[in-house]
Amino acid sequence: MGDAFPVTIYHNPGCGTSRNALEMIRASGYAPTVVDYLEAGWDRATLTHLLSAMGARPREVMRTKGTPAEALGLLADDVTDEAILEAMLTHPVLVNRPIVETPLGVRLCRPSEAVFALLERRPDRFVKEDGEAV
């Protein structure tokens, strides 16, 4: 099927939710483009495109757990979208994961089974790393 239905996952291999979403995509018969954004980093055009496609503000996809968000002062209500976006470009870990893009849309797939809404087909059964069947 290949490029007829492209799937891109912005992935953190250290994150169980991200790993589960990736395996759900593969179990559905897709060979996704996997972007390890912690290694690759973000560029403004890509991140702005993904946020726009999700209809989300930077704050809505900012990861606070296990990141420098608090130390950088990003949790205050008066922090601008631009300041958060700039911080995400400098510290890629601030972007929550996984973000998946397909012809059906873009979304932050938390919980991981949210990825199924972006795929044309899905497996009959899938079991997450923790044993939960979805």
CSV table of C-alpha atoms in Angstrom, one decimal:
chain,number,residue,atom,x,y,z
A,1,MET,CA,0.0,0.0,0.0
A,2,GLY,CA,2.9,2.3,0.8
A,3,ASP,CA,2.6,5.9,-0.2
A,4,ALA,CA,-1.1,5.6,-1.0
A,5,PHE,CA,-1.8,6.1,2.7
A,6,PRO,CA,1.3,7.6,4.3
A,7,VAL,CA,1.6,7.4,8.1
A,8,THR,CA,4.1,9.4,10.0
A,9,ILE,CA,4.6,9.0,13.8
A,10,TYR,CA,6.6,11.5,15.8
A,11,HIS,CA,8.0,9.0,18.2
A,12,ASN,CA,9.9,8.7,21.5
A,13,PRO,CA,11.2,5.2,21.7
A,14,GLY,CA,11.5,5.6,25.5
A,15,CYS,CA,7.8,6.1,25.9
A,16,GLY,CA,5.4,3.2,26.3
A,17,THR,CA,2.5,5.1,24.8
A,18,SER,CA,4.5,6.0,21.8
A,19,ARG,CA,5.8,2.4,21.4
A,20,ASN,CA,2.3,1.0,21.6
A,21,ALA,CA,1.0,3.5,19.0
A,22,LEU,CA,3.8,2.5,16.7
A,23,GLU,CA,3.1,-1.2,17.1
A,24,MET,CA,-0.6,-0.5,16.5
A,25,ILE,CA,0.2,1.2,13.2
A,26,ARG,CA,2.4,-1.7,12.1
A,27,ALA,CA,-0.2,-4.3,13.3
A,28,SER,CA,-2.7,-2.5,11.0
A,29,GLY,CA,-0.5,-3.2,8.0
A,30,TYR,CA,1.3,0.1,7.6
A,31,ALA,CA,5.0,0.8,7.3
A,32,PRO,CA,5.1,4.3,8.9
A,33,THR,CA,7.7,6.9,8.7
A,34,VAL,CA,9.1,7.1,12.2
A,35,VAL,CA,10.6,10.4,13.3
A,36,ASP,CA,12.6,10.1,16.5
A,37,TYR,CA,12.0,13.8,17.3
A,38,LEU,CA,14.3,13.7,20.4
A,39,GLU,CA,17.2,12.9,18.0
A,40,ALA,CA,16.0,14.9,15.0
A,41,GLY,CA,14.7,17.9,16.9
A,42,TRP,CA,11.8,20.0,15.6
A,43,ASP,CA,11.8,22.7,13.0
A,44,ARG,CA,9.3,25.6,13.3
A,45,ALA,CA,7.6,24.7,10.0
A,46,THR,CA,6.9,21.1,11.0
A,47,LEU,CA,5.8,21.9,14.5
A,48,THR,CA,3.6,24.8,13.4
A,49,HIS,CA,2.0,22.6,10.7
A,50,LEU,CA,1.2,19.8,13.2
A,51,LEU,CA,-0.3,22.2,15.7
A,52,SER,CA,-2.4,23.8,13.1
A,53,ALA,CA,-3.6,20.5,11.7
A,54,MET,CA,-4.6,19.4,15.2
A,55,GLY,CA,-6.2,22.7,16.0
A,56,ALA,CA,-4.0,22.8,19.1
A,57,ARG,CA,-2.0,25.5,20.9
A,58,PRO,CA,1.5,24.7,22.0
A,59,ARG,CA,0.4,24.5,25.6
A,60,GLU,CA,-2.0,21.8,24.7
A,61,VAL,CA,0.7,19.4,23.5
A,62,MET,CA,3.4,20.4,26.0
A,63,ARG,CA,4.7,17.6,28.1
A,64,THR,CA,5.3,18.6,31.7
A,65,LYS,CA,6.2,15.3,33.3
A,66,GLY,CA,9.9,14.5,33.1
A,67,THR,CA,10.7,17.7,31.2
A,68,PRO,CA,12.2,21.1,32.0
A,69,ALA,CA,8.8,22.8,31.5
A,70,GLU,CA,8.5,23.9,35.1
A,71,ALA,CA,12.2,25.0,35.5
A,72,LEU,CA,11.8,27.0,32.3
A,73,GLY,CA,8.7,28.8,33.8
A,74,LEU,CA,6.4,27.5,31.0
A,75,LEU,CA,3.6,26.4,33.3
A,76,ALA,CA,2.5,30.0,34.3
A,77,ASP,CA,-0.8,31.1,32.7
A,78,ASP,CA,0.7,34.2,31.2
A,79,VAL,CA,3.3,32.4,29.1
A,80,THR,CA,2.7,33.0,25.4
A,81,ASP,CA,2.2,30.4,22.7
A,82,GLU,CA,5.3,31.8,21.0
A,83,ALA,CA,7.4,31.4,24.1
A,84,ILE,CA,6.3,27.7,24.5
A,85,LEU,CA,6.9,27.1,20.8
A,86,GLU,CA,10.4,28.5,21.0
A,87,ALA,CA,11.1,26.4,24.1
A,88,MET,CA,9.8,23.3,22.2
A,89,LEU,CA,12.3,24.0,19.4
A,90,THR,CA,15.1,24.3,21.9
A,91,HIS,CA,14.0,21.3,24.1
A,92,PRO,CA,12.2,18.7,21.8
A,93,VAL,CA,11.2,16.7,24.9
A,94,LEU,CA,8.6,19.4,25.7
A,95,VAL,CA,6.4,18.1,22.9
A,96,ASN,CA,4.1,15.3,24.1
A,97,ARG,CA,4.1,12.1,22.2
A,98,PRO,CA,3.3,10.4,20.0
A,99,ILE,CA,1.9,12.7,17.3
A,100,VAL,CA,0.6,10.8,14.3
A,101,GLU,CA,-0.1,12.2,10.9
A,102,THR,CA,-2.1,10.4,8.1
A,103,PRO,CA,-4.4,11.5,5.3
A,104,LEU,CA,-7.2,11.3,7.9
A,105,GLY,CA,-5.7,13.9,10.2
A,106,VAL,CA,-3.1,14.7,12.9
A,107,ARG,CA,-3.5,14.0,16.6
A,108,LEU,CA,-1.7,13.4,19.8
A,109,CYS,CA,-2.3,9.7,20.4
A,110,ARG,CA,-2.8,9.6,24.1
A,111,PRO,CA,-4.1,7.0,24.9
A,112,SER,CA,-2.3,5.1,22.2
A,113,GLU,CA,-5.4,3.5,20.8
A,114,ALA,CA,-6.5,7.0,19.6
A,115,VAL,CA,-4.2,6.2,16.6
A,116,PHE,CA,-6.9,3.9,15.2
A,117,ALA,CA,-9.1,6.9,14.3
A,118,LEU,CA,-6.3,8.0,11.9
A,119,LEU,CA,-6.0,4.7,10.0
A,120,GLU,CA,-8.2,3.2,7.3
A,121,ARG,CA,-7.8,-0.3,8.7
A,122,ARG,CA,-6.9,-1.8,12.1
A,123,PRO,CA,-6.0,-5.2,13.4
A,124,ASP,CA,-8.7,-7.5,14.7
A,125,ARG,CA,-7.0,-7.5,18.1
A,126,PHE,CA,-4.1,-5.7,19.7
A,127,VAL,CA,-2.5,-6.2,23.0
A,128,LYS,CA,-0.5,-3.4,24.5
A,129,GLU,CA,2.9,-3.8,26.3
A,130,ASP,CA,1.1,-4.0,29.6
A,131,GLY,CA,-1.2,-6.7,28.5
A,132,GLU,CA,-4.3,-4.6,27.9
A,133,ALA,CA,-6.3,-5.7,24.9
A,134,VAL,CA,-7.8,-2.9,22.7
